[in-house]
CSV table of C-alpha atoms in Angstrom, one decimal:
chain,number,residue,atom,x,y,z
Q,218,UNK,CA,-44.5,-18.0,88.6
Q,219,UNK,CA,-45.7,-15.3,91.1
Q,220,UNK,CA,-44.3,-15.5,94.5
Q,221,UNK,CA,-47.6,-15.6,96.2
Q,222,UNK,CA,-47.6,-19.3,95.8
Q,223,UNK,CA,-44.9,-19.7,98.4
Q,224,UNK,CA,-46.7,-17.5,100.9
Q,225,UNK,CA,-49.3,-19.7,101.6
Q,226,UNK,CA,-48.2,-21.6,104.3
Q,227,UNK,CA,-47.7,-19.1,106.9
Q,228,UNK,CA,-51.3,-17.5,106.6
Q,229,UNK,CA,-52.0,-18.9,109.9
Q,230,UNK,CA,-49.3,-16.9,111.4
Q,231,UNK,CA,-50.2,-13.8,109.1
Q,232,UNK,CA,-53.7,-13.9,109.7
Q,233,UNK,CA,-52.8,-13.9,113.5
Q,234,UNK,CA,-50.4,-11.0,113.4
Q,235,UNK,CA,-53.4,-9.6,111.3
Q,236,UNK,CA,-55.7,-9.8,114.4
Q,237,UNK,CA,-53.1,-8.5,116.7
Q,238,UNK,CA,-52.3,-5.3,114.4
Q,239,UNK,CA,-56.7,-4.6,113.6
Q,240,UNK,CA,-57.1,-4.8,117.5
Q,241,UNK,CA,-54.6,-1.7,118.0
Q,242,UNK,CA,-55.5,0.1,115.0
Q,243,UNK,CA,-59.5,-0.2,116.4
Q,244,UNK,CA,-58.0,1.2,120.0
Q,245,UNK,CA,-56.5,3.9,117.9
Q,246,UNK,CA,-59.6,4.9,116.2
Q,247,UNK,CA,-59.2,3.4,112.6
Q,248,UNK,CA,-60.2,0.7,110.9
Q,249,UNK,CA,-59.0,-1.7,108.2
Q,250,UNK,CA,-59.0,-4.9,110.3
Q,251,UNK,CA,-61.4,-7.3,111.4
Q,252,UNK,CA,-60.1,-8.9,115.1
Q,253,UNK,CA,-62.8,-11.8,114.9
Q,254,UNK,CA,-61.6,-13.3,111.8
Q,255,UNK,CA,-58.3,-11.9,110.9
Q,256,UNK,CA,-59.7,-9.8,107.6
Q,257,UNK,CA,-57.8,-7.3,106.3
Q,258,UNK,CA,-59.0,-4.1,104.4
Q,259,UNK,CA,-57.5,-2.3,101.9
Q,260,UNK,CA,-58.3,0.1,99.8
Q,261,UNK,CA,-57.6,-0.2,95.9
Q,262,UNK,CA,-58.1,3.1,93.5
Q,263,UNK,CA,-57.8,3.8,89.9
Q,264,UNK,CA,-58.3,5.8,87.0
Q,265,UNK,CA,-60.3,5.2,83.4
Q,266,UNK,CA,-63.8,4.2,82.1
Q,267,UNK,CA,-67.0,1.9,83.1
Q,268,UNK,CA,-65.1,-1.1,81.0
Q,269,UNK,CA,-61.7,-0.7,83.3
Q,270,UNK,CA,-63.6,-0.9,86.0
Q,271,UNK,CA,-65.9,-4.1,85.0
Q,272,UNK,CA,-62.2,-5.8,84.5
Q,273,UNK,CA,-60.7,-4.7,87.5
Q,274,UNK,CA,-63.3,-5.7,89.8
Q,275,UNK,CA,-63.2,-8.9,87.8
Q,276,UNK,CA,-59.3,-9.4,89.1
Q,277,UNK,CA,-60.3,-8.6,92.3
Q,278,UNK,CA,-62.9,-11.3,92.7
Q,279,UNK,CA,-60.1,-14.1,91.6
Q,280,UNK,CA,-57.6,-12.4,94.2
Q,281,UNK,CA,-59.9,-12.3,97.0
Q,282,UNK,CA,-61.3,-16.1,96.2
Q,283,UNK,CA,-57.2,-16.7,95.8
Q,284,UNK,CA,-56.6,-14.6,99.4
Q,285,UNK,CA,-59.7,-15.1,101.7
Q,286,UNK,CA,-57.7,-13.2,104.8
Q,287,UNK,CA,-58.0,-10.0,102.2
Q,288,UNK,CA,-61.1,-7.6,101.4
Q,289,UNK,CA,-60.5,-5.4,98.5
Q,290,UNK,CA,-62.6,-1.8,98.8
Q,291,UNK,CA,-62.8,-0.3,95.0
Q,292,UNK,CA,-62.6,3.4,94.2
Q,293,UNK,CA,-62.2,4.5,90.5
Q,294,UNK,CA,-63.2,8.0,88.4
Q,295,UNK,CA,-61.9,9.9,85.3
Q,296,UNK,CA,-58.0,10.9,85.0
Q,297,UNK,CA,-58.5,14.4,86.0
Q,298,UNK,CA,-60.9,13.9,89.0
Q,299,UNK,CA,-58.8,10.6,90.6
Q,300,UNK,CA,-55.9,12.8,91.0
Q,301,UNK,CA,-57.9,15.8,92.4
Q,302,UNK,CA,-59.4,13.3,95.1
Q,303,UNK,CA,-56.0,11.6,95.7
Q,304,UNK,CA,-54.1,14.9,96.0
Q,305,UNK,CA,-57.1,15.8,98.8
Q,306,UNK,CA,-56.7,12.4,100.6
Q,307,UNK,CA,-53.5,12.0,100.3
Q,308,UNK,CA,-52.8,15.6,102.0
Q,309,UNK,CA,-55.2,14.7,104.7
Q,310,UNK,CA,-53.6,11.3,105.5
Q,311,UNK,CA,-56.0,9.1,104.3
Q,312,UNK,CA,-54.3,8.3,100.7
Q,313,UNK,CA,-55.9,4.6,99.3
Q,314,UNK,CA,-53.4,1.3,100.2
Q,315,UNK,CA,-52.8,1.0,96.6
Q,316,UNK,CA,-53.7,2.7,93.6
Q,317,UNK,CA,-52.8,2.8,90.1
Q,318,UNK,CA,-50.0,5.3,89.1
Q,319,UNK,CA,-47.7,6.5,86.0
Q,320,UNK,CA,-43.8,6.3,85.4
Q,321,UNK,CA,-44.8,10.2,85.3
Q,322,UNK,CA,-45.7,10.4,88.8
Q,323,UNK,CA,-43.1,8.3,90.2
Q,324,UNK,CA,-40.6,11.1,91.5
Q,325,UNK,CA,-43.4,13.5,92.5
Q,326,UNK,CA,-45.2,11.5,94.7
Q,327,UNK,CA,-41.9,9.8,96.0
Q,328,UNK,CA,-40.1,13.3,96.9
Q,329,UNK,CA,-43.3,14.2,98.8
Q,330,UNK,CA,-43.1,10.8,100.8
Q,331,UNK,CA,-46.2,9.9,100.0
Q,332,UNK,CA,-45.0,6.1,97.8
Q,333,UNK,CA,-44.4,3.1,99.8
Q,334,UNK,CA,-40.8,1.8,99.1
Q,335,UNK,CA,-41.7,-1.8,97.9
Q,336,UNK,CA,-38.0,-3.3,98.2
Q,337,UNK,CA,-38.4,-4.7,101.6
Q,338,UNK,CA,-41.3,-6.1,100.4
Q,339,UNK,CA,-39.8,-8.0,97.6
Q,340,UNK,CA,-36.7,-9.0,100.5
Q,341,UNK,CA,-39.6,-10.2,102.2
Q,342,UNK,CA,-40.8,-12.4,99.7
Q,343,UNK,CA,-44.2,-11.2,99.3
Q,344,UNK,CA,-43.6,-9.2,95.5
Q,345,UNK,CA,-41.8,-11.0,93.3
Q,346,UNK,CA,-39.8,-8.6,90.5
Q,347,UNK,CA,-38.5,-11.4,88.0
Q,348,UNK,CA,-40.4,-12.9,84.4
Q,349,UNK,CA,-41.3,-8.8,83.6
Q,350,UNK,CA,-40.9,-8.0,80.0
Q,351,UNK,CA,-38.6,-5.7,78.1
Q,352,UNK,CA,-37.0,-4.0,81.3
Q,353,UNK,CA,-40.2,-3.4,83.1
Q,354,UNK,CA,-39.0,-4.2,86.2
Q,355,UNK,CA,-36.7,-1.5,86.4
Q,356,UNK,CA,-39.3,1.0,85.6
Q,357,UNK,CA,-40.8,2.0,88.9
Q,358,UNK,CA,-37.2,2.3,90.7
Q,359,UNK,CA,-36.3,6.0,91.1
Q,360,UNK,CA,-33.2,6.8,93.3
Q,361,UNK,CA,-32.7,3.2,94.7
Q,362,UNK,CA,-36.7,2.8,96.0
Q,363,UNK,CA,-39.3,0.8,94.2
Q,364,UNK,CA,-42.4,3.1,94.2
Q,365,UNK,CA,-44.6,1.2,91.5
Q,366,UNK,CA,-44.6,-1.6,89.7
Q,367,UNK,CA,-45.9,-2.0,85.7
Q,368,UNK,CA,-49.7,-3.7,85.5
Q,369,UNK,CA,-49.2,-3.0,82.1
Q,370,UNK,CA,-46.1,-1.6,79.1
Q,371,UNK,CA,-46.8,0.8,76.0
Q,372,UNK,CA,-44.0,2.5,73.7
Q,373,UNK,CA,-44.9,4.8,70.9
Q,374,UNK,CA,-45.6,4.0,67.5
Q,375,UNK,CA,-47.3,6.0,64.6
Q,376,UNK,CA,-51.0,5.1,64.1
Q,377,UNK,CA,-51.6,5.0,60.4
Q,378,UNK,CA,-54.1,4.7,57.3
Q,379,UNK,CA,-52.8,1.9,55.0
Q,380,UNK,CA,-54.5,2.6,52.1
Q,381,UNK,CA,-53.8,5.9,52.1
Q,382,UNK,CA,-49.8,5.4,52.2
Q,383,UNK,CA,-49.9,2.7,49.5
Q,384,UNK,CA,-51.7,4.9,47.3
Q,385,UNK,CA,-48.4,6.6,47.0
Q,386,UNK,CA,-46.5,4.4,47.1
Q,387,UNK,CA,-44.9,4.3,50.7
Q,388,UNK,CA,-44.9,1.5,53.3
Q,389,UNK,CA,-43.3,2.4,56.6
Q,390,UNK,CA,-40.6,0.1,57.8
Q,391,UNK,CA,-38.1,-0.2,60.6
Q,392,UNK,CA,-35.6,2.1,60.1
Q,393,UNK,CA,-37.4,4.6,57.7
Q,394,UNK,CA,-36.1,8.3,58.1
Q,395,UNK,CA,-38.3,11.7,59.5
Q,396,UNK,CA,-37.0,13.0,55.7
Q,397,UNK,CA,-39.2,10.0,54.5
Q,398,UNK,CA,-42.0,10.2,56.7
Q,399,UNK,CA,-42.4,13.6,55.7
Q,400,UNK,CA,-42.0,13.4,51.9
Q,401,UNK,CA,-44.8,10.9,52.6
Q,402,UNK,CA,-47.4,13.1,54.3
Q,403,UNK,CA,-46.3,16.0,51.7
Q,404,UNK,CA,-47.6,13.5,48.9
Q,405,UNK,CA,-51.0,12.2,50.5
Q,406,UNK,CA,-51.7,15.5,51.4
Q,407,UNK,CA,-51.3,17.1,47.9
Q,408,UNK,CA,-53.1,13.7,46.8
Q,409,UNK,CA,-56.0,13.0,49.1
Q,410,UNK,CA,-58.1,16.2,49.0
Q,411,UNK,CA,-59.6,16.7,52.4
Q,412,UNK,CA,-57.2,13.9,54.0
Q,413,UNK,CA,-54.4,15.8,55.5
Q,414,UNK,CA,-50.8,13.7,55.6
Q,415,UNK,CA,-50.6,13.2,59.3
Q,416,UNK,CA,-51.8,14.6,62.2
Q,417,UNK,CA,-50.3,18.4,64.6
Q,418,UNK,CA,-48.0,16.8,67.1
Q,419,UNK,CA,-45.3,19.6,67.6
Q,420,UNK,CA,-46.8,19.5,71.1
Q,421,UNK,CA,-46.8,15.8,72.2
Q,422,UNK,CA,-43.8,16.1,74.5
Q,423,UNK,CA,-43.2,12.3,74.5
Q,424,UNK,CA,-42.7,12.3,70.6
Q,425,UNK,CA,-40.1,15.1,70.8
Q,426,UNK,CA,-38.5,12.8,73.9
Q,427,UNK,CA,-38.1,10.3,71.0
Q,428,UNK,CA,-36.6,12.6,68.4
Q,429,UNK,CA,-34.0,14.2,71.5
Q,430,UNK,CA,-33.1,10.9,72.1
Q,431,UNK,CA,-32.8,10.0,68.6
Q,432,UNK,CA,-30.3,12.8,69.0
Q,433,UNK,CA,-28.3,12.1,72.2
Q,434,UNK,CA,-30.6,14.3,74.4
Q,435,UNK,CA,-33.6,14.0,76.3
Q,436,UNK,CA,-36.4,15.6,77.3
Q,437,UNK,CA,-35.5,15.8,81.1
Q,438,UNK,CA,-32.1,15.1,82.3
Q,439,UNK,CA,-30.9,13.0,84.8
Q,440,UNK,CA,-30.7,15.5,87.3
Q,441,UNK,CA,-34.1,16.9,86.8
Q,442,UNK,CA,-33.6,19.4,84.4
Q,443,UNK,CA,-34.7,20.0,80.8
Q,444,UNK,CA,-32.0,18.6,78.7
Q,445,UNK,CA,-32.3,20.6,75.2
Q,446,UNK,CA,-32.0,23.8,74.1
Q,447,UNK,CA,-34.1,27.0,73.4
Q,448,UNK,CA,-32.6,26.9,69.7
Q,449,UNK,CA,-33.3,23.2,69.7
Q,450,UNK,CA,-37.2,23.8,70.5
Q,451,UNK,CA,-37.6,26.7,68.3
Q,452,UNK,CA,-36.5,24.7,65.3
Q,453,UNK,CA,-39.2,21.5,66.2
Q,454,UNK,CA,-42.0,23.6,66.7
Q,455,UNK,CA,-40.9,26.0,63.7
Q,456,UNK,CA,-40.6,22.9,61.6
Q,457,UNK,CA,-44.3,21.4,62.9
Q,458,UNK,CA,-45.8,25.3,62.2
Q,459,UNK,CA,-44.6,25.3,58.7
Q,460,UNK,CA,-45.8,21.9,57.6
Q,461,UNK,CA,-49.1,22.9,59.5
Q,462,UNK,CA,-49.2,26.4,57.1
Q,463,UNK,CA,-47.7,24.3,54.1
Q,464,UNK,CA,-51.0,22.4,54.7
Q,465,UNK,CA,-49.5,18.8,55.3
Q,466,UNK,CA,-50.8,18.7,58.6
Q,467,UNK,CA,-54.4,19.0,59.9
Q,468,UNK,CA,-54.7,22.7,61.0
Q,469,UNK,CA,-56.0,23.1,64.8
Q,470,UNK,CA,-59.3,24.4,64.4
Q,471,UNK,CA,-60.2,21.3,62.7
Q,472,UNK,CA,-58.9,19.1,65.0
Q,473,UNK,CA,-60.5,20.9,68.0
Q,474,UNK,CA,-64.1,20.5,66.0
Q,475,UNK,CA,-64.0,16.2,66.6
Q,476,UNK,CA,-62.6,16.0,69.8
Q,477,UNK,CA,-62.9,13.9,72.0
Q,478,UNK,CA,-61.9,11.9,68.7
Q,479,UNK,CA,-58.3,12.5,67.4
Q,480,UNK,CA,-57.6,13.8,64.0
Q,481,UNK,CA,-56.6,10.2,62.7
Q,482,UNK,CA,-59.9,8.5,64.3
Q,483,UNK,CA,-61.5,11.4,63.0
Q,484,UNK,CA,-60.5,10.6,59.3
Q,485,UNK,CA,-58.8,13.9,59.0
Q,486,UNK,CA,-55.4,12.7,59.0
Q,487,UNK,CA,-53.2,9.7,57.2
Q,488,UNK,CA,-51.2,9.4,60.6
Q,489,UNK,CA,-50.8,10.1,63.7
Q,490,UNK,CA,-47.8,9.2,66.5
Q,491,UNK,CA,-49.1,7.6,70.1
Q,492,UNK,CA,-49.3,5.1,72.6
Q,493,UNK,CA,-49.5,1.9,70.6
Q,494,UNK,CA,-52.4,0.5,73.0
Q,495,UNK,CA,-54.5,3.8,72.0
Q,496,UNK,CA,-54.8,1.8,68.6
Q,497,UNK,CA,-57.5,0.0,70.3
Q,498,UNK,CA,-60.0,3.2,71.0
Q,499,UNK,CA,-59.0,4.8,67.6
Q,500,UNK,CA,-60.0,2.0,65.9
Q,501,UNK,CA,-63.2,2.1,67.7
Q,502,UNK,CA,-64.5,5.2,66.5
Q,503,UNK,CA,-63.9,5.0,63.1
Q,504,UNK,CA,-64.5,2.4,60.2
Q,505,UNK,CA,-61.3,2.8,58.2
Q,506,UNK,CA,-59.0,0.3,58.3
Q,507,UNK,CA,-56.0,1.4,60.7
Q,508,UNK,CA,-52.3,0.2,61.5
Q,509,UNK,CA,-49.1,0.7,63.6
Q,510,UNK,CA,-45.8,1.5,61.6
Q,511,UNK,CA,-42.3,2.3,63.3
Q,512,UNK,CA,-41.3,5.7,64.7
Q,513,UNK,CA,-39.3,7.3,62.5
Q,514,UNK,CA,-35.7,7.9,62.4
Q,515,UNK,CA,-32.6,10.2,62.1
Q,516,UNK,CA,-30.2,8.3,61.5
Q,517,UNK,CA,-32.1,4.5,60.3
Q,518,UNK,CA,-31.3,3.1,63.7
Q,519,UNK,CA,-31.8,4.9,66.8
Q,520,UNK,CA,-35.8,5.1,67.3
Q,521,UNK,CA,-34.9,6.2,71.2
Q,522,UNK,CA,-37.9,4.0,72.0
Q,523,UNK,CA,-38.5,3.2,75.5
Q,524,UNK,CA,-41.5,1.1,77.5
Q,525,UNK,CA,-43.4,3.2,79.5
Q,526,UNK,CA,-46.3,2.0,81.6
Q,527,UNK,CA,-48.9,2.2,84.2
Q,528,UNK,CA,-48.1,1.2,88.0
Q,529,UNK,CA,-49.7,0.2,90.8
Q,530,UNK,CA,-48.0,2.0,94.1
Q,531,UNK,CA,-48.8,1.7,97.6
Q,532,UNK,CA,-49.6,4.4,100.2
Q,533,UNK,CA,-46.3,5.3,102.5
Q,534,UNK,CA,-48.7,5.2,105.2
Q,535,UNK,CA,-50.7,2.4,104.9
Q,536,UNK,CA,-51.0,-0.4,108.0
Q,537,UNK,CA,-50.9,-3.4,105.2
Q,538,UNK,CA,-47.9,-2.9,103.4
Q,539,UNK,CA,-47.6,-6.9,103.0
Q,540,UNK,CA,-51.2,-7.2,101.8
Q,541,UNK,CA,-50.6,-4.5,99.5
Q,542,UNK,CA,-47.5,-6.2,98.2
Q,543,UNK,CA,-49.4,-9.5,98.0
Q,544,UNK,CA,-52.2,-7.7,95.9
Q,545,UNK,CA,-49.6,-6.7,93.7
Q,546,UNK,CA,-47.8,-9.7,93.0
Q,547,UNK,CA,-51.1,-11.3,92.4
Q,548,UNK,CA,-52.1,-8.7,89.6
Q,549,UNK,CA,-49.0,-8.7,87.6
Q,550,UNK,CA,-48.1,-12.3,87.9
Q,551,UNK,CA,-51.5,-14.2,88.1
Q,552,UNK,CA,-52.2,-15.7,84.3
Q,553,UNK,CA,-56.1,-15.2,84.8
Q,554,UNK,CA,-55.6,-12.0,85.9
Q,555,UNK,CA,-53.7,-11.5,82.1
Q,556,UNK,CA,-56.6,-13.0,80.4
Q,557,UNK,CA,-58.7,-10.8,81.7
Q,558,UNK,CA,-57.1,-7.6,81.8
Q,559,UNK,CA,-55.9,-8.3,78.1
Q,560,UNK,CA,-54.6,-4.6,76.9
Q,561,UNK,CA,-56.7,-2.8,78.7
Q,562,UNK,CA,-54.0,-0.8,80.8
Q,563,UNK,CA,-51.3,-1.8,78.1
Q,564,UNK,CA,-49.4,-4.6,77.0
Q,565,UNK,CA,-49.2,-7.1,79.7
Q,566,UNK,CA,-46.3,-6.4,82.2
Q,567,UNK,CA,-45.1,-10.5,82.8
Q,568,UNK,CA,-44.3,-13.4,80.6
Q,569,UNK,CA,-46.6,-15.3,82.4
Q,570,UNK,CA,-49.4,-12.6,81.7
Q,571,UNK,CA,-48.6,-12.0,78.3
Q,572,UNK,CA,-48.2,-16.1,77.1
Q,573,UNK,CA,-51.7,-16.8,78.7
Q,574,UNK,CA,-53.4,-13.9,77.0
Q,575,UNK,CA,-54.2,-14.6,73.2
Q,576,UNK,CA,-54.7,-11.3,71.6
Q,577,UNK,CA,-57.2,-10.9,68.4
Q,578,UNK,CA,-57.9,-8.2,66.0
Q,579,UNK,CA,-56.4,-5.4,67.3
Q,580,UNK,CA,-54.9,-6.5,70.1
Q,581,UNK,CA,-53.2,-8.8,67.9
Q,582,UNK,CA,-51.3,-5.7,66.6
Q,583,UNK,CA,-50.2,-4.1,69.1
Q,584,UNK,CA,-48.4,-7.4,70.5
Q,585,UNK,CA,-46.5,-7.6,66.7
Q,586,UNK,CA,-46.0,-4.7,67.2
Q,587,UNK,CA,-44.3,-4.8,70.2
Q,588,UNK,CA,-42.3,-8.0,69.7
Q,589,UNK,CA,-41.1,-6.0,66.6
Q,590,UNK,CA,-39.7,-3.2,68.4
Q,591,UNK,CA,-37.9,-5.4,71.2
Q,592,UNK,CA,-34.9,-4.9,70.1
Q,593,UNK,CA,-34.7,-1.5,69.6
Q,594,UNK,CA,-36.0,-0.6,73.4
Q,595,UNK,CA,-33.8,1.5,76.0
Q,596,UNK,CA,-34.2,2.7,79.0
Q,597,UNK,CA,-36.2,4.9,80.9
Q,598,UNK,CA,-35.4,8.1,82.5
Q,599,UNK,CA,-37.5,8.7,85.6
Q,600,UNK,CA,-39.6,12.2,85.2
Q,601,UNK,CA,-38.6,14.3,87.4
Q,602,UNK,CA,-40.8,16.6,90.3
Q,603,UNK,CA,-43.2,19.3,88.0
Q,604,UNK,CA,-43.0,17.2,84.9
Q,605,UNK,CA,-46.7,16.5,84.9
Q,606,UNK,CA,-47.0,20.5,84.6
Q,607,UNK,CA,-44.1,20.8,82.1
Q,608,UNK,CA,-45.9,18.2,80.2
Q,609,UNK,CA,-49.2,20.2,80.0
Q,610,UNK,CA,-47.5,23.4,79.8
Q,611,UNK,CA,-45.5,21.9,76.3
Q,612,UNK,CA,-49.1,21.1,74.9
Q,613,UNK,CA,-50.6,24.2,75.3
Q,614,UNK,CA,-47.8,26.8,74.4
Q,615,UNK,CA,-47.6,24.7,71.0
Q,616,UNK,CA,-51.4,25.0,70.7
Q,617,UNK,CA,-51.4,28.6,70.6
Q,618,UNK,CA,-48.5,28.2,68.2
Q,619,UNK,CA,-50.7,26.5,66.2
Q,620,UNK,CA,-53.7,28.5,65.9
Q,621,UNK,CA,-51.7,31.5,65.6
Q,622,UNK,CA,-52.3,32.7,68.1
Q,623,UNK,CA,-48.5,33.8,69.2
Q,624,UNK,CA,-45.2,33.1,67.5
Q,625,UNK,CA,-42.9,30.5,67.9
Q,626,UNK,CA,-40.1,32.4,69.5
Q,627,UNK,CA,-42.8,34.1,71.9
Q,628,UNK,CA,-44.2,30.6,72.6
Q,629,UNK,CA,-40.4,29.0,73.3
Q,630,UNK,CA,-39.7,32.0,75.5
Q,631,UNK,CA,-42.6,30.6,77.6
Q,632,UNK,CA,-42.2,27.3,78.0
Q,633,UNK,CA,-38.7,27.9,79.0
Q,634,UNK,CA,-39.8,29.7,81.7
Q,635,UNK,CA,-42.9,27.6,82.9
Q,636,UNK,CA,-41.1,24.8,82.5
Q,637,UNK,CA,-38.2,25.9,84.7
Q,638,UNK,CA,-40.3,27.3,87.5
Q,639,UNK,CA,-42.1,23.6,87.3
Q,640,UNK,CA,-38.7,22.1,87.7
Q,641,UNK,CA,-37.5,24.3,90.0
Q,642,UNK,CA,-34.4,24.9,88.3
């Protein structure tokens, strides 16, 4: 049950300090308070499409019936342009009270001072960090703060075709081994014609996280550095280029020709390894049937599977840190506020969340899906400062690897050295 339940009672008291705080804020020059009635402002931004936003503003009308003392002003664009506009606001002071985020993003922001440190927060009693699933509540602490908290939980799976696996013969299963993932893709490949066995991800950096920590490594290390090897690199993306050239994988020119689609939505490819919740907008754009299977493994037991997941964080500077905390407790805790969201943003964070939301057709899926990989869930390492441009860096070295356009030791030589200046290490 969320916390905000036992808040209630002192809204008189809150609502008067409320007053008190708008009234010197308003001699200071700023706003977010009214003094006549108590009403707070704050300021709630986002990232995604038109139908994120319909939902979100949906949640906001059931928290602001639910917490009359509190006006929710909405900002929401595109990936790329939200972060450009926060970056600018955020520089100039004037970052939103809260605002969705990414486990990505956590030590970034946080080094710069810009997150709000939620703990006192929870001390206080207005953020309640208990009924999260599968470790979530552990994933927005970096360094002893709690700079976000999960609206929503994903982990990776492979996106498959069925049909096209069964016609030779394979079924994916827990424990199934990279060797037999890729005999697989080598046989509906030879077999399919112009279906390719799976799709180019030699530069998804999150899938070779997986296979590092299948591995004992990681991607990044605990003290912010890349944790593998130049040798270690030049053998994954030699390995992806030589299935690519053997023709098991969908060559890069095609899969630049249906974007924004992805090769397996795009019916080029028998499989392709994401976010389990992108199942949803794959299967939107294409009519044949599709399916989540286990991540492969090295050694049948180690998948190295963790739960990522997008955040709400506050601003360090905002006057309302309590009515941002109250916001989100509502948001991850409320069971309408589950219903509604459904997995939009991701699996649902709470118990409460997820048990009131009854998931059909896809969404169905990717909560089997989930329940199926409990077990095998560790956790997660926070990213470290620059890993947003290591990240992006990782996908377009291997891209140009890909189209030939450099060679692979050329192309590892890079990224060493982008990635390290990134890191600052």
């Amino acid at each position: 049950m969320s916390v905000r339940r036992s808040v209630r009672g002192p809204r008189g008291l809150r609502a008067a300090g409320a007053a008190v705080a708008a009234l010197a804020l308003l001699a200071a020059g700023c706003g977010g308070g009214d003094p006549d009635g108590g009403t707070v402002t704050i300021r709630y931004s986002w990232w995604g499409a038109q139908d994120r936003a319909e939902l979100i503003r949906k949640t906001i009308a059931l928290f602001e019936k639910d917490h009359p003392h509190i006006k929710v002003k909405t900002d929401f664009a595109e990936y790329a342009d939200f972060w450009s506009k926060f970056n600018t606001q955020a520089a100039g002071g004037n970052a939103p009270d809260v605002f969705q985020n990414s486990v990505a993003f956590l030590r970034k922001y946080g080094e710069k001072n810009l997150l709000l440190d939620l703990n006192a927060q929870v001390e206080a009693g207005n953020l309640g960090m208990d009924d999260f699933r599968a470790g979530l509540d552990k994933a927005g602490e970096v360094d002893g703060r709690l700079l976000g908290v999960p609206v929503g939980g994903n982990t990776f799976a492979l996106v498959y075709n069925p049909e096209a696996f069964e016609r030779v013969g394979v079924t994916p299963a827990a424990g199934w081994t990279w060797d037999e993932f890729d005999a697989a893709v080598h046989k509906i490949s030879a077999a399919e014609g112009d279906l390719y066995g799976a799709s180019d991800n030699g530069g998804v950096m999150y899938l070779y996280d997986l296979y590092l920590r299948q591995n004992g490594k990681a991607f990044f290390t605990a003290d912010k550095k890349l944790g593998f090897t130049e040798t270690d690199l030049r053998q994954w993306w030699g390995d992806h280029y030589a299935d690519n050239k053997a023709g098991d994988l969908v060559p890069a020119k095609k899969s630049e020709q249906i974007k924004p689609k992805s090769s397996v939505s795009g019916d080029l490819s028998a499989a392709e390894f994401t976010w389990d919740n992108f199942i949803v907008r794959y299967a939107a754009e294409t009519d044949t049937e599709l399916a989540l299977a286990p991540v492969p493994t090295t050694d049948g037991t180690r998948t190295g599977q963790y739960i990522s997941s997008l955040m709400l964080s506050g601003s360090a500077r905002t006057q309302h840190p309590e009515e941002v905390a109250e916001f989100i407790d509502f948001m991850v805790h409320d069971p309408e506020v589950g219903k509604t969201m459904g997995y939009n943003r991701g699996v649902l964070p709470t118990n409460a969340q997820f048990d009131a939301y009854e998931p059909t057709g896809v969404d169905a899926q990717i909560a089997a899906y989930e329940k199926s990989v409990t077990g095998v869930i560790e956790p997660i390492t926070p990213h470290p400062a620059g890993a947003d441009v290591a990240e992006a860096a990782f996908l377009r070295i291997y891209a140009e690897v890909a189209l030939g356009k450099t060679s692979v030791d050329d192309a590892v030589t890079q990224f060493f050295s982008e990635a390290k200046t990134a890191l600052g290490s």
